[in-house]
Short mmCIF file of C-alpha atoms and ligand atoms in Angstrom, two decimals:
data_model
loop_
_atom_site.label_atom_id
_atom_site.label_comp_id
_atom_site.label_asym_id
_atom_site.label_seq_id
_atom_site.Cartn_x
_atom_site.Cartn_y
_atom_site.Cartn_z
CA MET A 1 171.30 -140.46 -53.44
CA VAL A 2 174.96 -140.15 -54.54
CA SER A 3 175.16 -137.96 -57.70
CA ARG A 4 175.49 -140.02 -60.93
CA VAL A 5 178.85 -140.78 -62.01
CA ILE A 6 179.67 -138.89 -64.90
CA PRO A 7 182.72 -140.90 -67.19
CA VAL A 8 185.49 -139.28 -67.70
CA ASP A 9 187.55 -138.78 -71.03
CA PRO A 10 189.34 -141.66 -71.98
CA PHE A 11 192.84 -141.55 -70.72
CA ASP A 12 196.48 -142.54 -70.84
CA LEU A 13 197.92 -142.15 -67.55
CA VAL A 14 201.75 -142.95 -67.16
CA ILE A 15 202.53 -143.52 -63.44
CA PHE A 16 206.03 -142.98 -62.62
CA GLY A 17 206.89 -144.75 -59.19
CA GLY A 18 203.87 -147.57 -59.88
CA THR A 19 205.48 -149.90 -58.20
CA GLY A 20 205.89 -147.62 -54.69
CA ASP A 21 204.06 -147.50 -52.05
CA LEU A 22 201.94 -145.27 -53.16
CA ALA A 23 200.78 -146.50 -56.42
CA ARG A 24 200.32 -150.09 -54.69
CA ARG A 25 197.72 -148.68 -52.04
CA LYS A 26 195.99 -145.43 -53.08
CA ILE A 27 196.17 -144.96 -56.77
CA LEU A 28 195.99 -148.34 -58.61
CA PRO A 29 193.60 -149.48 -56.04
CA GLY A 30 191.30 -146.32 -57.02
CA LEU A 31 191.54 -146.11 -60.42
CA TYR A 32 190.18 -150.13 -60.21
CA ARG A 33 187.45 -148.58 -58.19
CA ARG A 34 186.62 -146.23 -60.18
CA PHE A 35 186.46 -148.49 -63.62
CA LEU A 36 184.21 -150.98 -61.32
CA ALA A 37 182.22 -147.62 -60.80
CA GLY A 38 181.96 -147.19 -64.70
CA GLN A 39 183.50 -143.43 -64.33
CA MET A 40 186.83 -145.35 -66.05
CA PRO A 41 186.16 -145.45 -70.05
CA ALA A 42 186.80 -148.37 -71.48
CA ASP A 43 189.75 -147.53 -73.83
CA SER A 44 191.75 -145.47 -71.05
CA ARG A 45 195.12 -147.06 -70.70
CA ILE A 46 197.81 -147.10 -66.83
CA ILE A 47 201.03 -147.47 -67.76
CA GLY A 48 203.07 -148.10 -65.08
CA ALA A 49 206.66 -146.77 -65.33
CA ALA A 50 209.57 -147.63 -62.82
CA ARG A 51 213.59 -149.35 -63.26
CA ALA A 52 212.25 -152.09 -61.87
CA GLU A 53 212.90 -155.18 -65.07
CA LEU A 54 208.92 -156.36 -65.40
CA ASP A 55 206.83 -156.62 -68.07
CA ASP A 56 203.28 -155.66 -68.96
CA ALA A 57 202.25 -159.49 -67.66
CA GLY A 58 204.60 -159.27 -64.38
CA PHE A 59 202.80 -155.20 -63.30
CA GLN A 60 199.61 -156.93 -64.12
CA LYS A 61 200.20 -159.34 -61.38
CA MET A 62 201.16 -156.40 -58.70
CA VAL A 63 198.75 -154.69 -59.90
CA ALA A 64 196.06 -157.42 -58.87
CA GLU A 65 197.72 -157.81 -55.45
CA ALA A 66 197.72 -154.59 -54.66
CA ILE A 67 193.82 -154.78 -55.35
CA ALA A 68 193.66 -157.99 -53.28
CA GLU A 69 194.89 -155.97 -50.34
CA PHE A 70 193.63 -152.66 -50.20
CA VAL A 71 190.37 -152.77 -52.12
CA PRO A 72 187.66 -154.01 -50.01
CA ALA A 73 186.55 -158.10 -50.27
CA GLU A 74 183.06 -157.33 -51.25
CA ARG A 75 184.36 -154.59 -53.78
CA GLN A 76 186.69 -157.34 -55.47
CA ASP A 77 184.78 -158.28 -58.67
CA LYS A 78 186.68 -161.42 -60.64
CA ALA A 79 185.50 -160.23 -64.09
CA ALA A 80 186.43 -156.62 -63.02
CA ILE A 81 189.82 -157.43 -62.31
CA LYS A 82 190.22 -158.61 -65.33
CA ALA A 83 188.81 -156.03 -67.66
CA PHE A 84 190.86 -153.73 -65.73
CA LEU A 85 194.12 -155.83 -65.89
CA ASP A 86 193.83 -156.06 -69.21
CA ARG A 87 194.06 -152.03 -69.67
CA VAL A 88 197.23 -152.10 -67.86
CA GLY A 89 200.43 -151.79 -68.91
CA TYR A 90 204.06 -151.31 -68.04
CA VAL A 91 207.72 -149.54 -69.45
CA SER A 92 210.83 -149.98 -67.62
CA ILE A 93 212.45 -146.35 -66.95
CA ASP A 94 214.80 -145.05 -65.44
CA ALA A 95 213.85 -141.24 -64.45
CA LYS A 96 217.96 -140.16 -65.02
CA GLY A 97 218.60 -142.53 -67.66
CA THR A 98 217.97 -142.68 -71.49
CA GLY A 99 216.26 -145.98 -72.26
CA GLY A 100 212.35 -147.02 -72.20
CA TRP A 101 211.43 -143.62 -73.40
CA ASP A 102 210.69 -144.28 -76.88
CA ALA A 103 209.41 -147.52 -75.90
CA LEU A 104 206.96 -144.74 -73.97
CA LYS A 105 206.58 -143.24 -76.20
CA SER A 106 205.27 -146.03 -78.81
CA ARG A 107 202.10 -146.60 -76.33
CA MET A 108 200.85 -143.21 -76.02
CA ARG A 109 197.60 -142.86 -78.39
CA GLU A 110 196.63 -139.66 -79.93
CA ASN A 111 192.86 -138.02 -78.96
CA VAL A 112 193.19 -139.34 -75.04
CA VAL A 113 194.21 -137.51 -72.31
CA ARG A 114 197.69 -137.86 -71.72
CA ALA A 115 198.40 -137.90 -67.73
CA PHE A 116 201.71 -138.07 -65.90
CA TYR A 117 201.59 -138.88 -62.57
CA PHE A 118 204.64 -138.33 -60.93
CA SER A 119 204.71 -140.82 -57.63
CA VAL A 120 208.36 -140.89 -57.15
CA ALA A 121 211.15 -138.46 -55.00
CA PRO A 122 210.63 -134.83 -55.96
CA ALA A 123 214.20 -134.87 -56.76
CA LEU A 124 212.96 -136.71 -59.76
CA PHE A 125 210.77 -134.28 -60.87
CA GLY A 126 213.32 -132.48 -63.10
CA ASP A 127 214.17 -135.52 -64.93
CA LEU A 128 211.09 -136.64 -65.96
CA ALA A 129 209.69 -133.24 -67.00
CA GLU A 130 212.60 -132.65 -69.03
CA ARG A 131 212.48 -136.21 -70.11
CA LEU A 132 209.01 -136.22 -71.15
CA HIS A 133 209.25 -133.27 -73.35
CA SER A 134 212.44 -133.73 -74.98
CA HIS A 135 210.88 -137.38 -76.44
CA GLY A 136 208.06 -135.88 -77.45
CA ILE A 137 205.50 -137.51 -75.10
CA ALA A 138 204.20 -134.74 -73.12
CA ASP A 139 202.29 -132.35 -75.61
CA ALA A 140 200.24 -129.66 -74.57
CA TRP A 141 197.30 -130.89 -73.26
CA SER A 142 199.20 -133.24 -71.09
CA ARG A 143 198.64 -133.41 -67.42
CA ILE A 144 201.19 -133.76 -65.06
CA VAL A 145 200.34 -134.85 -61.45
CA VAL A 146 203.44 -133.82 -58.31
CA GLU A 147 202.91 -136.03 -55.63
CA LYS A 148 203.77 -133.77 -51.78
CA PRO A 149 205.95 -133.22 -50.39
CA PHE A 150 206.46 -129.79 -52.74
CA GLY A 151 209.59 -128.35 -51.55
CA ARG A 152 210.54 -127.80 -47.41
CA ASP A 153 211.84 -124.82 -47.40
CA LEU A 154 210.17 -121.29 -50.11
CA ALA A 155 213.14 -121.79 -52.19
CA SER A 156 213.45 -125.59 -53.07
CA ALA A 157 209.48 -124.86 -53.09
CA LYS A 158 210.56 -122.24 -55.75
CA ALA A 159 213.03 -124.62 -57.19
CA LEU A 160 210.58 -127.21 -58.05
CA ASN A 161 208.17 -124.26 -59.49
CA ALA A 162 210.66 -123.29 -61.67
CA VAL A 163 212.01 -126.81 -63.09
CA LEU A 164 208.34 -127.68 -63.56
CA ALA A 165 207.71 -123.98 -65.45
CA GLU A 166 210.23 -124.90 -67.95
CA HIS A 167 208.28 -127.51 -69.37
CA PHE A 168 204.90 -126.94 -68.35
CA ASP A 169 202.36 -124.35 -67.87
CA GLU A 170 200.63 -123.91 -64.62
CA HIS A 171 197.39 -124.95 -66.02
CA GLN A 172 198.84 -128.11 -66.49
CA ILE A 173 200.42 -128.96 -63.32
CA TYR A 174 198.24 -130.83 -61.20
CA ARG A 175 200.05 -130.13 -57.27
CA ILE A 176 197.82 -132.78 -55.11
CA ASP A 177 196.97 -132.68 -51.54
CA HIS A 178 194.43 -135.22 -51.27
CA TYR A 179 193.10 -133.28 -47.87
CA LEU A 180 190.77 -131.67 -50.65
CA GLY A 181 189.75 -134.42 -52.14
CA LYS A 182 187.94 -135.40 -48.92
CA GLU A 183 184.21 -135.25 -49.09
CA THR A 184 183.89 -133.56 -45.88
CA VAL A 185 186.45 -130.79 -46.92
CA GLN A 186 184.51 -130.18 -50.06
CA ASN A 187 181.31 -129.95 -48.27
CA LEU A 188 182.61 -126.91 -46.10
CA MET A 189 182.49 -125.50 -49.32
CA ALA A 190 178.92 -126.85 -49.66
CA VAL A 191 177.49 -125.54 -46.32
CA ARG A 192 179.29 -122.56 -46.63
CA PHE A 193 178.62 -121.18 -49.72
CA ALA A 194 175.41 -122.73 -50.95
CA ASN A 195 173.61 -122.05 -47.43
CA ILE A 196 172.71 -118.70 -46.60
CA LEU A 197 172.30 -119.90 -42.88
CA PHE A 198 176.11 -118.94 -42.36
CA GLU A 199 177.76 -116.60 -44.23
CA PRO A 200 176.35 -114.37 -42.12
CA LEU A 201 177.87 -115.30 -39.16
CA TRP A 202 181.02 -116.23 -40.96
CA LYS A 203 182.71 -113.36 -39.78
CA ALA A 204 184.76 -112.11 -36.18
CA GLU A 205 182.23 -110.42 -34.09
CA TYR A 206 180.11 -113.46 -34.13
CA ILE A 207 183.13 -116.15 -34.64
CA ASP A 208 184.75 -117.09 -30.83
CA HIS A 209 187.50 -118.98 -32.05
CA VAL A 210 188.32 -121.75 -34.67
CA GLN A 211 190.06 -125.39 -33.58
CA ILE A 212 191.66 -127.58 -36.41
CA THR A 213 192.78 -130.85 -35.54
CA VAL A 214 195.12 -133.86 -37.15
CA ALA A 215 195.49 -136.36 -34.48
CA GLU A 216 197.01 -139.30 -35.15
CA THR A 217 197.60 -142.68 -33.53
CA VAL A 218 200.43 -144.15 -35.24
CA GLY A 219 204.31 -142.98 -34.85
CA VAL A 220 207.12 -142.35 -37.20
CA GLU A 221 208.43 -146.40 -36.82
CA GLY A 222 209.56 -147.52 -39.95
CA ARG A 223 209.57 -144.10 -41.46
CA GLY A 224 211.71 -141.95 -38.74
CA ALA A 225 214.51 -141.11 -40.47
CA TYR A 226 212.60 -139.80 -43.28
CA TYR A 227 210.23 -138.78 -41.42
CA ASP A 228 212.50 -136.60 -38.88
CA LYS A 229 213.71 -134.85 -42.08
CA SER A 230 210.37 -133.08 -41.99
CA GLY A 231 208.56 -133.10 -38.45
CA ALA A 232 204.29 -132.32 -38.11
CA MET A 233 205.46 -128.53 -38.94
CA ARG A 234 206.65 -129.39 -42.50
CA ASP A 235 204.89 -132.93 -43.23
CA MET A 236 201.10 -131.67 -41.96
CA VAL A 237 200.56 -128.01 -41.05
CA GLN A 238 202.19 -126.21 -44.05
CA ASN A 239 200.07 -128.08 -46.41
CA HIS A 240 197.31 -129.81 -45.03
CA LEU A 241 195.58 -127.74 -42.04
CA MET A 242 196.95 -124.45 -43.89
CA GLN A 243 194.36 -125.46 -46.87
CA LEU A 244 191.83 -126.45 -44.07
CA LEU A 245 191.89 -123.13 -42.72
CA CYS A 246 191.88 -121.50 -45.86
CA LEU A 247 188.97 -122.83 -46.54
CA ILE A 248 187.07 -121.62 -44.09
CA ALA A 249 188.48 -118.56 -43.75
CA MET A 250 188.48 -117.16 -47.81
CA GLU A 251 185.62 -115.25 -49.21
CA PRO A 252 183.30 -116.27 -51.60
CA PRO A 253 184.26 -117.16 -54.49
CA TYR A 254 182.95 -115.32 -57.49
CA HIS A 255 182.27 -118.73 -59.28
CA PHE A 256 183.14 -122.08 -58.84
CA ASP A 257 186.39 -122.21 -60.62
CA PRO A 258 189.93 -123.00 -60.24
CA ASP A 259 191.57 -119.89 -60.29
CA ALA A 260 189.09 -117.86 -58.22
CA VAL A 261 188.80 -120.52 -55.68
CA ARG A 262 192.49 -121.13 -55.63
CA ASP A 263 192.77 -116.29 -55.69
CA GLU A 264 190.79 -116.60 -52.80
CA LYS A 265 192.97 -119.20 -50.90
CA LEU A 266 195.84 -117.15 -51.23
CA LYS A 267 194.32 -114.40 -50.40
CA VAL A 268 194.60 -115.97 -46.46
CA ILE A 269 197.72 -117.05 -46.45
CA ARG A 270 199.16 -113.83 -47.51
CA ALA A 271 196.66 -112.60 -44.90
CA LEU A 272 198.29 -113.85 -41.79
CA ASP A 273 200.61 -112.66 -39.35
CA ALA A 274 203.73 -114.25 -38.40
CA VAL A 275 203.14 -116.58 -36.26
CA LYS A 276 204.70 -115.68 -32.66
CA PRO A 277 207.69 -117.54 -30.97
CA GLU A 278 204.85 -117.63 -27.34
CA ASP A 279 201.78 -119.00 -30.02
CA ILE A 280 203.54 -122.30 -31.07
CA VAL A 281 204.36 -125.78 -28.80
CA ARG A 282 205.95 -128.48 -30.12
CA GLY A 283 206.17 -131.96 -28.57
CA GLN A 284 208.10 -135.18 -29.47
CA TYR A 285 206.21 -138.43 -27.64
CA LEU A 286 207.82 -140.56 -25.28
CA ALA A 287 208.38 -144.08 -24.98
CA GLY A 288 205.39 -146.25 -23.32
CA GLY A 289 202.86 -148.79 -24.16
CA GLY A 290 205.73 -151.22 -25.10
CA GLN A 291 206.72 -149.05 -27.65
CA GLY A 292 209.50 -147.10 -28.36
CA GLY A 293 209.37 -143.11 -28.34
CA TYR A 294 210.68 -140.96 -31.48
CA LEU A 295 213.77 -140.78 -30.81
CA GLU A 296 214.48 -144.45 -30.69
CA HIS A 297 212.16 -144.44 -33.74
CA CYS A 298 213.76 -141.42 -35.66
CA GLU A 299 217.05 -142.89 -35.09
CA ASP A 300 218.65 -139.73 -33.17
CA PRO A 301 218.92 -139.72 -29.78
CA ASN A 302 219.29 -135.64 -30.06
CA SER A 303 216.51 -135.24 -32.78
CA ARG A 304 215.01 -131.70 -31.94
CA THR A 305 212.39 -132.41 -34.88
CA GLU A 306 208.61 -131.89 -33.30
CA SER A 307 205.93 -135.01 -34.08
CA TYR A 308 203.61 -132.83 -32.31
CA ILE A 309 202.80 -129.60 -33.13
CA ALA A 310 199.89 -127.04 -31.91
CA LEU A 311 200.38 -123.11 -32.66
CA LYS A 312 197.63 -120.07 -32.65
CA CYS A 313 197.53 -118.34 -35.89
CA HIS A 314 195.43 -114.43 -36.69
CA ILE A 315 194.36 -113.53 -40.28
CA SER A 316 194.65 -109.67 -40.79
CA ASN A 317 191.75 -108.65 -42.61
CA TRP A 318 188.22 -107.47 -41.78
CA ARG A 319 186.68 -110.91 -41.80
CA TRP A 320 188.99 -112.55 -39.24
CA LYS A 321 190.50 -109.58 -37.05
CA GLY A 322 190.34 -111.04 -33.65
CA THR A 323 189.05 -114.12 -34.32
CA PRO A 324 192.16 -116.42 -33.00
CA PHE A 325 192.48 -119.98 -35.01
CA TYR A 326 194.41 -122.70 -32.84
CA LEU A 327 195.82 -125.40 -35.18
CA ARG A 328 197.35 -128.60 -33.59
CA THR A 329 199.07 -132.40 -35.59
CA GLY A 330 200.53 -134.93 -34.13
CA LYS A 331 201.44 -138.06 -33.94
CA ARG A 332 200.70 -140.84 -31.35
CA LEU A 333 198.09 -139.12 -30.13
CA ARG A 334 194.55 -140.20 -27.64
CA SER A 335 192.48 -141.24 -31.08
CA ARG A 336 192.74 -140.77 -35.57
CA ALA A 337 191.07 -137.83 -35.22
CA SER A 338 190.55 -134.99 -37.69
CA GLU A 339 188.22 -131.68 -37.45
CA ILE A 340 187.72 -128.53 -37.57
CA ALA A 341 185.82 -126.99 -35.10
CA ILE A 342 183.88 -122.88 -35.18
CA THR A 343 183.45 -121.46 -32.46
CA PHE A 344 180.33 -118.95 -31.94
CA LYS A 345 180.24 -116.04 -29.46
CA GLU A 346 177.75 -116.16 -26.76
CA PRO A 347 174.07 -114.04 -27.48
CA PRO A 348 175.06 -109.62 -27.17
CA HIS A 349 171.83 -110.36 -23.90
CA SER A 350 170.77 -113.61 -22.78
CA ILE A 351 167.36 -113.75 -21.11
CA PHE A 352 167.90 -116.27 -19.05
CA ASP A 353 169.32 -114.63 -16.42
CA ASP A 354 169.29 -117.41 -14.03
CA ALA A 355 169.37 -120.14 -16.49
CA LYS A 356 172.42 -123.45 -15.90
CA GLY A 357 174.49 -125.01 -18.73
CA TRP A 358 174.60 -122.45 -21.49
CA ARG A 359 177.20 -123.16 -24.00
CA GLU A 360 178.92 -121.81 -27.36
CA ASN A 361 176.96 -122.68 -30.78
CA VAL A 362 180.18 -124.99 -32.29
CA LEU A 363 179.69 -126.35 -35.80
CA VAL A 364 182.13 -129.43 -35.93
CA ILE A 365 183.05 -130.60 -39.22
CA ARG A 366 184.56 -134.31 -39.10
CA LEU A 367 187.01 -135.55 -41.21
CA GLN A 368 187.69 -138.94 -39.93
CA PRO A 369 186.68 -141.21 -38.70
CA ASN A 370 182.97 -140.75 -39.54
CA GLU A 371 183.31 -138.02 -42.00
CA GLY A 372 179.92 -135.90 -41.02
CA MET A 373 178.70 -132.31 -39.31
CA ASN A 374 177.30 -131.41 -36.55
CA LEU A 375 176.06 -128.54 -35.21
CA MET A 376 176.26 -127.57 -31.73
CA MET A 377 172.94 -126.17 -30.00
CA MET A 378 171.52 -125.02 -27.22
CA ILE A 379 167.95 -126.35 -26.10
CA LYS A 380 165.32 -126.34 -23.48
CA GLU A 381 166.04 -129.37 -20.81
CA PRO A 382 162.16 -131.68 -20.91
CA GLY A 383 160.97 -131.48 -17.93
CA PRO A 384 159.79 -129.62 -15.15
CA GLY A 385 162.50 -128.48 -13.16
CA GLY A 386 162.63 -124.64 -15.16
CA MET A 387 164.19 -122.56 -17.26
CA ARG A 388 167.40 -125.41 -17.48
CA LEU A 389 169.32 -125.18 -20.62
CA MET A 390 170.98 -127.85 -22.55
CA GLN A 391 173.60 -128.80 -25.50
CA VAL A 392 171.77 -131.21 -27.93
CA PRO A 393 173.63 -132.08 -31.99
CA LEU A 394 172.15 -131.51 -34.95
CA ASP A 395 173.96 -134.03 -36.19
CA MET A 396 175.19 -135.45 -39.84
CA SER A 397 177.00 -138.40 -40.26
CA PHE A 398 177.48 -138.78 -44.23
CA ALA A 399 177.53 -143.09 -43.42
CA ASP A 400 174.08 -142.22 -41.67
CA ALA A 401 172.43 -139.46 -44.14
CA LEU A 402 173.63 -141.61 -47.41
CA GLY A 403 173.40 -144.94 -46.12
CA ALA A 404 174.74 -147.99 -48.72
CA ASP A 405 175.36 -145.12 -50.77
CA ALA A 406 177.88 -143.73 -49.07
CA GLU A 407 180.64 -146.69 -49.05
CA ASP A 408 180.47 -146.02 -53.16
CA ILE A 409 181.60 -142.04 -52.18
CA PRO A 410 185.28 -142.17 -54.17
CA ASP A 411 188.23 -141.21 -51.69
CA ALA A 412 190.21 -138.08 -52.21
CA TYR A 413 192.63 -139.90 -54.44
CA GLU A 414 190.11 -141.56 -57.01
CA ARG A 415 188.04 -138.01 -57.06
CA LEU A 416 191.42 -136.06 -57.63
CA ILE A 417 192.30 -138.41 -60.10
CA MET A 418 189.23 -138.00 -61.84
CA ASP A 419 189.40 -134.49 -61.24
CA VAL A 420 192.85 -134.37 -63.29
CA ILE A 421 191.60 -136.57 -66.11
CA ARG A 422 188.69 -133.94 -66.85
CA GLY A 423 191.15 -130.83 -66.30
CA ASN A 424 189.79 -129.44 -63.38
CA GLN A 425 192.13 -127.48 -60.92
CA THR A 426 190.08 -126.37 -58.48
CA LEU A 427 191.38 -129.38 -55.60
CA PHE A 428 194.80 -129.15 -56.19
CA MET A 429 197.03 -126.18 -54.76
CA ARG A 430 198.65 -123.82 -57.36
CA GLY A 431 202.13 -122.88 -57.36
CA ASP A 432 201.81 -119.55 -55.76
CA GLU A 433 199.89 -120.78 -52.67
CA VAL A 434 202.42 -123.41 -52.21
CA GLU A 435 205.19 -120.56 -52.10
CA ALA A 436 203.67 -118.21 -50.07
CA ALA A 437 202.76 -120.98 -47.23
CA TRP A 438 206.27 -121.60 -47.30
CA ALA A 439 206.63 -118.26 -46.86
CA TRP A 440 204.70 -117.86 -43.45
CA ALA A 441 206.17 -121.22 -42.39
CA ASP A 442 210.06 -120.91 -43.13
CA PRO A 443 210.32 -117.85 -40.39
CA ILE A 444 208.65 -119.93 -37.83
CA ILE A 445 211.32 -123.36 -38.46
CA ALA A 446 213.96 -120.93 -39.05
CA GLY A 447 212.91 -118.74 -35.61
CA TRP A 448 213.11 -122.59 -33.62
CA GLU A 449 215.86 -123.73 -34.94
CA ALA A 450 217.84 -120.32 -34.48
CA ARG A 451 217.23 -120.74 -30.27
CA GLY A 452 218.01 -124.36 -30.19
CA ASP A 453 214.47 -125.10 -29.11
CA ARG A 454 213.43 -128.76 -28.12
CA PRO A 455 210.05 -130.27 -27.85
CA GLN A 456 208.58 -131.00 -25.45
CA GLY A 457 207.71 -134.80 -24.36
CA TYR A 458 204.27 -135.80 -24.47
CA ASP A 459 203.05 -139.23 -23.59
CA PRO A 460 201.75 -141.85 -26.13
CA GLY A 461 198.23 -141.93 -25.70
CA SER A 462 197.34 -138.59 -24.38
CA SER A 463 196.21 -135.00 -26.16
CA GLY A 464 200.14 -133.51 -26.66
CA PRO A 465 202.23 -132.07 -24.01
CA GLU A 466 201.30 -130.12 -21.26
CA ASP A 467 202.34 -126.39 -22.32
CA ALA A 468 199.60 -126.90 -25.25
CA LEU A 469 196.59 -127.38 -23.19
CA MET A 470 198.18 -124.04 -21.35
CA LEU A 471 198.45 -122.29 -25.07
CA MET A 472 194.10 -122.12 -24.62
CA HIS A 473 193.76 -121.60 -21.42
CA ARG A 474 195.61 -118.86 -21.18
CA ASP A 475 192.53 -117.60 -23.35
CA GLY A 476 189.96 -118.25 -21.59
CA ARG A 477 189.41 -121.65 -23.68
CA ARG A 478 190.21 -125.18 -24.10
CA TRP A 479 190.89 -127.53 -27.15
CA ARG A 480 188.40 -130.11 -27.39
CA GLU A 481 188.93 -133.53 -26.73
CA ILE A 482 190.38 -135.62 -28.86
CA LYS A 483 187.78 -138.45 -29.90
CA GLY A 484 187.72 -141.23 -32.97
N1 LIG B 501 203.45 -143.70 -49.50
C1 LIG B 501 202.65 -142.75 -49.41
O1 LIG B 501 201.67 -143.50 -48.71
C2 LIG B 501 202.81 -141.51 -49.64
C3 LIG B 501 201.97 -140.07 -49.76
C4 LIG B 501 202.11 -138.84 -50.06
C5 LIG B 501 202.79 -138.58 -50.88
N2 LIG B 501 204.08 -139.86 -50.95
C6 LIG B 501 205.04 -139.17 -52.12
O2 LIG B 501 204.64 -139.62 -53.23
C7 LIG B 501 206.52 -140.30 -53.93
C8 LIG B 501 206.03 -141.54 -54.17
O3 LIG B 501 205.84 -142.77 -52.20
P1 LIG B 501 206.71 -143.88 -51.77
O4 LIG B 501 206.01 -144.32 -50.68
O5 LIG B 501 205.08 -144.80 -53.31
O6 LIG B 501 207.22 -144.10 -52.32
P2 LIG B 501 208.13 -145.97 -53.09
O7 LIG B 501 207.21 -146.90 -52.12
O8 LIG B 501 209.50 -145.26 -52.33
O9 LIG B 501 208.58 -145.77 -54.29
C9 LIG B 501 209.59 -145.07 -55.32
C10 LIG B 501 209.05 -145.54 -57.12
O10 LIG B 501 210.18 -144.97 -57.30
C11 LIG B 501 210.36 -145.90 -58.16
N3 LIG B 501 211.99 -144.97 -59.09
C12 LIG B 501 212.82 -144.71 -57.73
N4 LIG B 501 213.56 -144.14 -58.35
C13 LIG B 501 213.46 -144.38 -59.49
C14 LIG B 501 214.48 -143.55 -60.56
N5 LIG B 501 215.44 -143.29 -61.10
N6 LIG B 501 213.30 -143.62 -62.20
C15 LIG B 501 212.13 -143.94 -62.07
N7 LIG B 501 211.32 -144.86 -61.11
C16 LIG B 501 212.17 -144.45 -59.82
C17 LIG B 501 210.41 -146.80 -57.47
O11 LIG B 501 210.51 -148.24 -58.54
P3 LIG B 501 211.80 -148.53 -58.73
O12 LIG B 501 212.93 -148.66 -57.47
O13 LIG B 501 212.29 -149.92 -59.52
O14 LIG B 501 212.83 -147.33 -59.86
C18 LIG B 501 209.09 -146.53 -56.65
O15 LIG B 501 207.77 -147.10 -57.72
C19 LIG B 501 207.45 -139.58 -53.04
O16 LIG B 501 207.70 -138.52 -52.73
C20 LIG B 501 206.48 -139.24 -51.22
O17 LIG B 501 206.46 -138.36 -50.21
C21 LIG B 501 203.44 -140.94 -50.69
#
């Protein structure tokens, strides 16, 4: 049932930061899986680049170890791994230095797609972009992929956009948000725009509210000092949750075309109202269960950075005026669960005067775990007890619907890298989108910094701070249970 794998054009993909954590955990194992699936053409090449003094064999060994560690055992095929490694090479390069660039240039071939993955700190983006050009390695058809974080505020995002724009056109720049590569997220667009069923109801008149939840069970231990400079707003809301909100709220684009989709997302961000201070709750997880709390993990006992945030926002346009969007994300919560829940309003008139058990229709889109969708419907409770209503889910789990084929669904990184090679920017953020999202987030962050607000403590394994519950209760609503 999974669609045919369509091979992409042959490519030379250079991964700057090829020895780093992201390359080892996601990018290289993902490329191996695409090779195994027959999507990566045999005459493609992957070139790792970093400062470490390695030769091709040394890097291939590292890639083999990454595959052994991060690809499920049943997908590890000895012959395929060897064939994949034959296509992997390495060049030692310091992004800020002069050595190695000619060696890289000599590895690049004509008449194949050239892509450069910047899997390094954003501070190096400008150096890489400049050197790729000055050494004649990148041309007008080359693509660059840049990782988050894309700035930490509007000013730094603008500066990053400007530095990239000096050497690359916008159509060559692929800003990755791996949430957009998730199967269910794309399905959100299919559900909305390939069915007549929901679109007529997709507006404030029929939708009571929307909840977007991204909950994690892990804390920030091990990378607390790094995380403390960003926090949940910068790390999750400004990018991932904002992108999800855009896909739910946007108008139908005229075509499934990169700029048409991104134009509509941009309009949503621009229509977001400023968020009132009383509509935001921030939290920090406390110690518990034998584990340290956020303040210990971030190594700053006075830190005011949030590991949890919940907020209510409004979109001021014709479609959404009056429908609140509640967003929450946090670490060390009860379960690892990400979902979007769209709660519909009551029918205008109930014919079941004394019927018990009525609840709202809710469309739940689960991003993880167990990707799929649920539509909560009302039916009559079976049996002779009169007209009693009960809520039942129309459940579509991808794993159930697709059976064994579900295992072949590419993960977000795999899909997005193949989109880069195809030259399809639909699932990547455009520069103006990123800037608009920071323009919305900046005053919120500035507000709590100016007031010196402290996040509220919350218990590990809970659903977050008490005040986050109140954020919903005072509107007569409640958060959905965080269930893994
Ligand atoms: N890890 C994740 O899950 C994740 C998720 C989302 C986004 N990101 C982003 O992805 C980027 C990479 O993250 P990471 O976790 O892989 O970092 P990392 O483990 O610290 O790796 C950094 C890589 O950059 C290379 N590097 C550092 N300085 C360099 C220089 N001057 N010239 C050339 N190469 C240099 C390092 O190798 P050498 O030291 O040998 O040069 C290493 O390969 C960061 O921007 C991060 O924010 C990471």
